PDB file of C-alpha atoms in Angstrom:
ATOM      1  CA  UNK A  18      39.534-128.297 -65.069  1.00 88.00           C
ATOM      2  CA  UNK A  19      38.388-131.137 -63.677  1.00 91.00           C
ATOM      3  CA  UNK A  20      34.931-131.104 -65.552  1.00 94.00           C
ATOM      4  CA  UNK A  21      37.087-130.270 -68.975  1.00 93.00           C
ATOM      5  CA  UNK A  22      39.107-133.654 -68.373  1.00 95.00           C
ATOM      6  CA  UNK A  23      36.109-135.913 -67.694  1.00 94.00           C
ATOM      7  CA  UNK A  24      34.501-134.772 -70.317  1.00 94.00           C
ATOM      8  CA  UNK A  25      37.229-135.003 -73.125  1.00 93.00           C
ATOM      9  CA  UNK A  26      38.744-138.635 -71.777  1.00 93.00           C
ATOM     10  CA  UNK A  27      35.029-139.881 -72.017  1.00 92.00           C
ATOM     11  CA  UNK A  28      34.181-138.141 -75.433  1.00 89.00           C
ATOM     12  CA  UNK A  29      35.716-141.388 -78.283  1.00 85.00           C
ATOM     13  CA  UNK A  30      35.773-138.049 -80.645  1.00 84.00           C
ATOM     14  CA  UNK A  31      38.639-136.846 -79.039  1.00 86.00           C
ATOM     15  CA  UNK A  32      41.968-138.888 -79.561  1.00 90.00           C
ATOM     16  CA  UNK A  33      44.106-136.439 -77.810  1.00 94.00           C
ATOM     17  CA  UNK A  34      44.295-134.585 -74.769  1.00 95.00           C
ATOM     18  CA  UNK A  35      46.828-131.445 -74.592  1.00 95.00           C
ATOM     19  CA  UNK A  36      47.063-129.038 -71.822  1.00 95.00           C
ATOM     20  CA  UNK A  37      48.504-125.803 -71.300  1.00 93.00           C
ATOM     21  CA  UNK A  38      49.227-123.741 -68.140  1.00 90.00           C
ATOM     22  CA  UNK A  39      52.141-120.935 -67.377  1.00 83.00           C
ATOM     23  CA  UNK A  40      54.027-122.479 -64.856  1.00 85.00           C
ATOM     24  CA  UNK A  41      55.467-125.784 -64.937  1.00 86.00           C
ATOM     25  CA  UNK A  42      55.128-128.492 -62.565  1.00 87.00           C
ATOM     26  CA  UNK A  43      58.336-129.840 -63.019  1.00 85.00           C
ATOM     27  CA  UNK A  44      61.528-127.808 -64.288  1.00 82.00           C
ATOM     28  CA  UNK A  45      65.646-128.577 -64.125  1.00 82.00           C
ATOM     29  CA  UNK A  46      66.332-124.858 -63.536  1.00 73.00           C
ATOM     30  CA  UNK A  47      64.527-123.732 -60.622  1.00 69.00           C
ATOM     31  CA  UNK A  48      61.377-124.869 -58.585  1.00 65.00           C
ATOM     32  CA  UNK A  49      58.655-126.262 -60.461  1.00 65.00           C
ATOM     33  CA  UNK A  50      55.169-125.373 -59.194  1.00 78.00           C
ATOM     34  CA  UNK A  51      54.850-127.933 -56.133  1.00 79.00           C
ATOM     35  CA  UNK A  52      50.591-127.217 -56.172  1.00 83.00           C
ATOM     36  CA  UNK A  53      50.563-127.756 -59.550  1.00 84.00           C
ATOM     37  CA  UNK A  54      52.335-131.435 -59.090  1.00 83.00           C
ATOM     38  CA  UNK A  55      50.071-132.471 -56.158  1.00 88.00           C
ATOM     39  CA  UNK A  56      46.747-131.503 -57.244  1.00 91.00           C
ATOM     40  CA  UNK A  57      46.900-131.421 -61.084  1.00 92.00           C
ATOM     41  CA  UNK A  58      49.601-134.132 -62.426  1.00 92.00           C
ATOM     42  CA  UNK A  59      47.613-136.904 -60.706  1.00 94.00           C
ATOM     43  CA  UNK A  60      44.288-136.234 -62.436  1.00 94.00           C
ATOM     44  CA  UNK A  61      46.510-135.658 -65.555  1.00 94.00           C
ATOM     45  CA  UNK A  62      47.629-139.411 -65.396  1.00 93.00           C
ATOM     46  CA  UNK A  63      44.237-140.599 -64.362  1.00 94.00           C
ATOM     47  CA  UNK A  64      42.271-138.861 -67.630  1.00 95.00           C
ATOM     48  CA  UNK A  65      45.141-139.671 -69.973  1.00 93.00           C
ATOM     49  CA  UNK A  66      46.630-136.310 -70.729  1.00 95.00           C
ATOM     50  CA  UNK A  67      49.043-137.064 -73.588  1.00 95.00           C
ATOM     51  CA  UNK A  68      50.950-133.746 -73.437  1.00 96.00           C
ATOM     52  CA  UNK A  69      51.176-131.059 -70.704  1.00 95.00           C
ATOM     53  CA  UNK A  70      52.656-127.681 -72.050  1.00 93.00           C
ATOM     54  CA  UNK A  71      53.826-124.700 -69.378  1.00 90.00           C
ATOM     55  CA  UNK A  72      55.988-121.950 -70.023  1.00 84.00           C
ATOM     56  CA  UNK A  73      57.529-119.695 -67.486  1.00 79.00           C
ATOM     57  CA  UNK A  74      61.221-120.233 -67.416  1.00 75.00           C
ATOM     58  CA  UNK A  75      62.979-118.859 -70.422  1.00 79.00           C
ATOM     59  CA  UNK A  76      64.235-122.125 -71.615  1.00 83.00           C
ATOM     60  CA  UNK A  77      62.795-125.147 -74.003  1.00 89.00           C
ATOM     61  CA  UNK A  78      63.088-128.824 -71.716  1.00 90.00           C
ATOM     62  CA  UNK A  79      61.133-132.107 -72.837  1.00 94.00           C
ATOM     63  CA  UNK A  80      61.132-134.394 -70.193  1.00 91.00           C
ATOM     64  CA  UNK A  81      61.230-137.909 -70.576  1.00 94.00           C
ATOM     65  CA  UNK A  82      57.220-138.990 -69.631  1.00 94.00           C
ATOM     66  CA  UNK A  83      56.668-138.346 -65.820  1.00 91.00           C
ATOM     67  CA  UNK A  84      54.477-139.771 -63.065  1.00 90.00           C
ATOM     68  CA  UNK A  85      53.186-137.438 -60.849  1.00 87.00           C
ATOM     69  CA  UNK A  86      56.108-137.929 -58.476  1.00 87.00           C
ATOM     70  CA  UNK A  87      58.502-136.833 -61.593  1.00 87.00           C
ATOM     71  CA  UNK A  88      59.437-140.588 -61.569  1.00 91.00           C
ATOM     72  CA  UNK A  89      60.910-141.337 -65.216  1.00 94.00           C
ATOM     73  CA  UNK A  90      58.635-144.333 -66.699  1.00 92.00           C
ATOM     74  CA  UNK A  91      60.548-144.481 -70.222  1.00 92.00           C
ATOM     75  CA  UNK A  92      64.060-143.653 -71.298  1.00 92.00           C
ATOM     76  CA  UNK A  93      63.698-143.660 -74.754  1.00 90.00           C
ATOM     77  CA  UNK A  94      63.779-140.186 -75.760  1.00 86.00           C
ATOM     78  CA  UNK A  95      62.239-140.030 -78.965  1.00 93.00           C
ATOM     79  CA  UNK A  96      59.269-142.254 -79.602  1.00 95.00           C
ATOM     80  CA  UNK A  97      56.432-142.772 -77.231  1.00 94.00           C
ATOM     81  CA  UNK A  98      54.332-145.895 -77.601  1.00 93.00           C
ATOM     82  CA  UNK A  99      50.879-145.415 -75.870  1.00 91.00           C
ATOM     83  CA  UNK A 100      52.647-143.486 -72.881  1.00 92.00           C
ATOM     84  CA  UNK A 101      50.610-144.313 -69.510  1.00 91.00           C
ATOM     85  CA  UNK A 102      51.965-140.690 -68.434  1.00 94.00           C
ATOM     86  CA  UNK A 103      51.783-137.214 -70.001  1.00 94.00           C
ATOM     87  CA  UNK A 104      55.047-135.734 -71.914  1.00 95.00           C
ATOM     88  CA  UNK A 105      55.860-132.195 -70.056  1.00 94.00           C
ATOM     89  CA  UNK A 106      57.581-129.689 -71.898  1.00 94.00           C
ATOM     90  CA  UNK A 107      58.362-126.311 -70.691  1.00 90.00           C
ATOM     91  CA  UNK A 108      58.579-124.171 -73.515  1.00 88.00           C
ATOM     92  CA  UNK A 109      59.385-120.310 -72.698  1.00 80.00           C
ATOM     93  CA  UNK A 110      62.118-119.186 -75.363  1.00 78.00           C
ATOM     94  CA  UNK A 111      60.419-116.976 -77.814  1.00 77.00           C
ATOM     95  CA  UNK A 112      61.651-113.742 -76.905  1.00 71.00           C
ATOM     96  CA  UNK A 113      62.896-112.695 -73.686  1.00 69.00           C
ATOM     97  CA  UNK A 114      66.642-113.368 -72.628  1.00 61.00           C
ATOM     98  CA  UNK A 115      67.130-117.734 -72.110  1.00 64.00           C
ATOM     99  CA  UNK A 116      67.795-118.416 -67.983  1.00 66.00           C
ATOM    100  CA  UNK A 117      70.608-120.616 -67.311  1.00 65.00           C
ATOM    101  CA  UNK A 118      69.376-123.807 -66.735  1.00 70.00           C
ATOM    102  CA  UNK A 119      71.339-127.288 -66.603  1.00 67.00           C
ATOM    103  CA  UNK A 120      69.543-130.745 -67.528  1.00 74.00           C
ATOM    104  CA  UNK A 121      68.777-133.142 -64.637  1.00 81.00           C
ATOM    105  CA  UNK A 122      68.311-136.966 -64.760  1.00 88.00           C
ATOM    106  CA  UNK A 123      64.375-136.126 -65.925  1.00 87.00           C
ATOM    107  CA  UNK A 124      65.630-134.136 -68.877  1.00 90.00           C
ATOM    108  CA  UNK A 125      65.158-136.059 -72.489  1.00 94.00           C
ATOM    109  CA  UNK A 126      66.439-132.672 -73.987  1.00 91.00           C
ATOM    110  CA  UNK A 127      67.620-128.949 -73.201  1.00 86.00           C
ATOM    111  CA  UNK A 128      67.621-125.660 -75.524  1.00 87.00           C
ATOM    112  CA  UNK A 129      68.429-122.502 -74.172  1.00 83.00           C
ATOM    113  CA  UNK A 130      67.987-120.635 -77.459  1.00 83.00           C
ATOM    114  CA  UNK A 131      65.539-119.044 -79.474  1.00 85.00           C
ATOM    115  CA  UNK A 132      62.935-120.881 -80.783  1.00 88.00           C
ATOM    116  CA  UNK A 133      59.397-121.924 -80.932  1.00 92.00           C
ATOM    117  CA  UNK A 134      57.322-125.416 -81.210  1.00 94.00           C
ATOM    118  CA  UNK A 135      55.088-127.101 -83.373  1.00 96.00           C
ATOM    119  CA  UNK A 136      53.037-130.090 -83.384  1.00 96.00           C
ATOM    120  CA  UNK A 137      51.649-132.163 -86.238  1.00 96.00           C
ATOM    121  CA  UNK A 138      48.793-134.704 -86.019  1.00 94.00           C
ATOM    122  CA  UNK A 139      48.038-137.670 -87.790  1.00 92.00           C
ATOM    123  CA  UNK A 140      45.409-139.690 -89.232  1.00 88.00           C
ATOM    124  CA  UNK A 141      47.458-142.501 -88.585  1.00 89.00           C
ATOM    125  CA  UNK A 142      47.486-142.160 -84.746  1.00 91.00           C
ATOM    126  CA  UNK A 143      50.380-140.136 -84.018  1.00 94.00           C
ATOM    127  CA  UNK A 144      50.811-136.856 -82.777  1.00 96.00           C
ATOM    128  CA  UNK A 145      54.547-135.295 -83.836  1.00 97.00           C
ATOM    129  CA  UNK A 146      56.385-132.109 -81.997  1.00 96.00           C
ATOM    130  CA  UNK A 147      59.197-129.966 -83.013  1.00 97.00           C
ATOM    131  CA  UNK A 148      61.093-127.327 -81.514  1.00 94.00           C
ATOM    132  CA  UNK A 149      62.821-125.232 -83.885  1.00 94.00           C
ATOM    133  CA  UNK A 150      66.072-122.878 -83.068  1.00 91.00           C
ATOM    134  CA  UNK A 151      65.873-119.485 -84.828  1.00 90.00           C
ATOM    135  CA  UNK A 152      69.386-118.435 -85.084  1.00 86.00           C
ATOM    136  CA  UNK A 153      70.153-115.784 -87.762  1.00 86.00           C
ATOM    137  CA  UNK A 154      67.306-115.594 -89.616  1.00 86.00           C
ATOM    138  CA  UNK A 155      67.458-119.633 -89.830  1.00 91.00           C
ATOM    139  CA  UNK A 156      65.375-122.145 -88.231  1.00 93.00           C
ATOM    140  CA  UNK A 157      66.371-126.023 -87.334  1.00 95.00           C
ATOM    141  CA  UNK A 158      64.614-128.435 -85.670  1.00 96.00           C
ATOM    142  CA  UNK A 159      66.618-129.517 -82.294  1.00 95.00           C
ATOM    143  CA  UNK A 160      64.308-131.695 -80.961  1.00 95.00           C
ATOM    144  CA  UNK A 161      61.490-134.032 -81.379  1.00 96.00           C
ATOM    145  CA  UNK A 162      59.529-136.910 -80.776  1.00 96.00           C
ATOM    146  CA  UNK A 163      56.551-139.029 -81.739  1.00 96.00           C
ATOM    147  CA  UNK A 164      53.639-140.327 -79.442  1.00 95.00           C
ATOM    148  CA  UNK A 165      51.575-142.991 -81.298  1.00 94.00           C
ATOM    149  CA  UNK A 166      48.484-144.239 -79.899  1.00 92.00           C
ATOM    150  CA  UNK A 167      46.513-147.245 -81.333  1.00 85.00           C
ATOM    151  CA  UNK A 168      43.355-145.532 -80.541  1.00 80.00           C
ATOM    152  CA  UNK A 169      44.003-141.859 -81.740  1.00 79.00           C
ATOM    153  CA  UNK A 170      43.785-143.724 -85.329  1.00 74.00           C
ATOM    154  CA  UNK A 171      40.665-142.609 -87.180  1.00 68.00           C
ATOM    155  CA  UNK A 172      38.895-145.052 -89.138  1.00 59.00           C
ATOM    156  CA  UNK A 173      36.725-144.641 -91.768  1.00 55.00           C
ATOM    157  CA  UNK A 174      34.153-146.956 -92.277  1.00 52.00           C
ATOM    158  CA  UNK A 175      32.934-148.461 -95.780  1.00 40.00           C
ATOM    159  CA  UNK A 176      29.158-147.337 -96.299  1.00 41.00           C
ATOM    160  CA  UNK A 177      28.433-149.078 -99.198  1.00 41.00           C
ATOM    161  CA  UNK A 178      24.915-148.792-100.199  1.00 39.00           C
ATOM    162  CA  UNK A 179      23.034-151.828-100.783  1.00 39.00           C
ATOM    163  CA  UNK A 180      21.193-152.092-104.211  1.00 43.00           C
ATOM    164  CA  UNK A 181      17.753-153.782-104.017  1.00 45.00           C
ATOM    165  CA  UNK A 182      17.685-156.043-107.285  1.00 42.00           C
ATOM    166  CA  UNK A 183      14.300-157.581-108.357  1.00 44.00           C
ATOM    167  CA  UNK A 184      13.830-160.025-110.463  1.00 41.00           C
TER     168      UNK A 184
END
């Protein structure tokens, strides 16, 4: 892991850096995995992970962006400016039966129905996520957020070609 994330935070190419892992490292209902927050959520704020992604507990909760303490560093709950800290969402309520699970101080938003994510990325520098309730054969999106990042924005250069005139 550690190779992966020097190698994508030093690569210009790559604008955004999303991991994935089953269990979380921080959770409102239970015990989040206590390794996971002392050896991986520091190197996740030193290469810039934008978004961390764990499943596990039958429940969706987005937490507002973390340290690696689970110190909040922003209260706003729906648009993330060039966070210095990842955004952790557990996200296990596809199928099996939702756990009972109350939101803590941490907690920018709780769904314990069914449902499923998705996340959209822009040319314009921001990455978007969704999580979608599917409730009867309908589906509504219950929560999301935007991170926007000055340097996710691609650029594309003008490559005009010079004409050699003689006279």
């Amino acid at each position: 892991l550690l190779d992966d994330l020097e190698q994508v935070s030093s690569d210009d190419d790559n604008k955004w850096i999303i991991v994935t892992f089953h269990r979380p490292p921080f959770t409102s209902g239970g015990k989040g995995t206590e390794d996971i927050r002392e050896y991986l959520c520091p190197l996740f704020d030193q290469y810039g992970v934008d978004l961390v992604l764990a499943g596990h507990m039958h429940v969706y909760e987005r937490f507002y962006p973390l340290d690696q303490t689970g110190k909040v560093m922003d209260y706003n709950s729906s648009f993330y400016d060039d966070p210095p800290v990842p955004i952790y969402i557990v996200d296990g309520c596809a199928g099996a039966p939702q756990y009972s699970s109350y939101p803590k101080d941490w907690t920018a938003y709780m769904e314990k129905e069914f449902g499923y994510s998705r996340i959209s990325i822009s040319h314009q520098g921001t990455l978007h996520f969704e999580h979608l309730r599917v409730e009867g054969g309908q589906r509504s999106v219950v929560d999301d957020f935007i991170i926007s990042k000055e340097d996710a924005r691609y650029r594309i250069e003008d490559n005009k070609s010079t004409e050699n005139k003689t006279t």
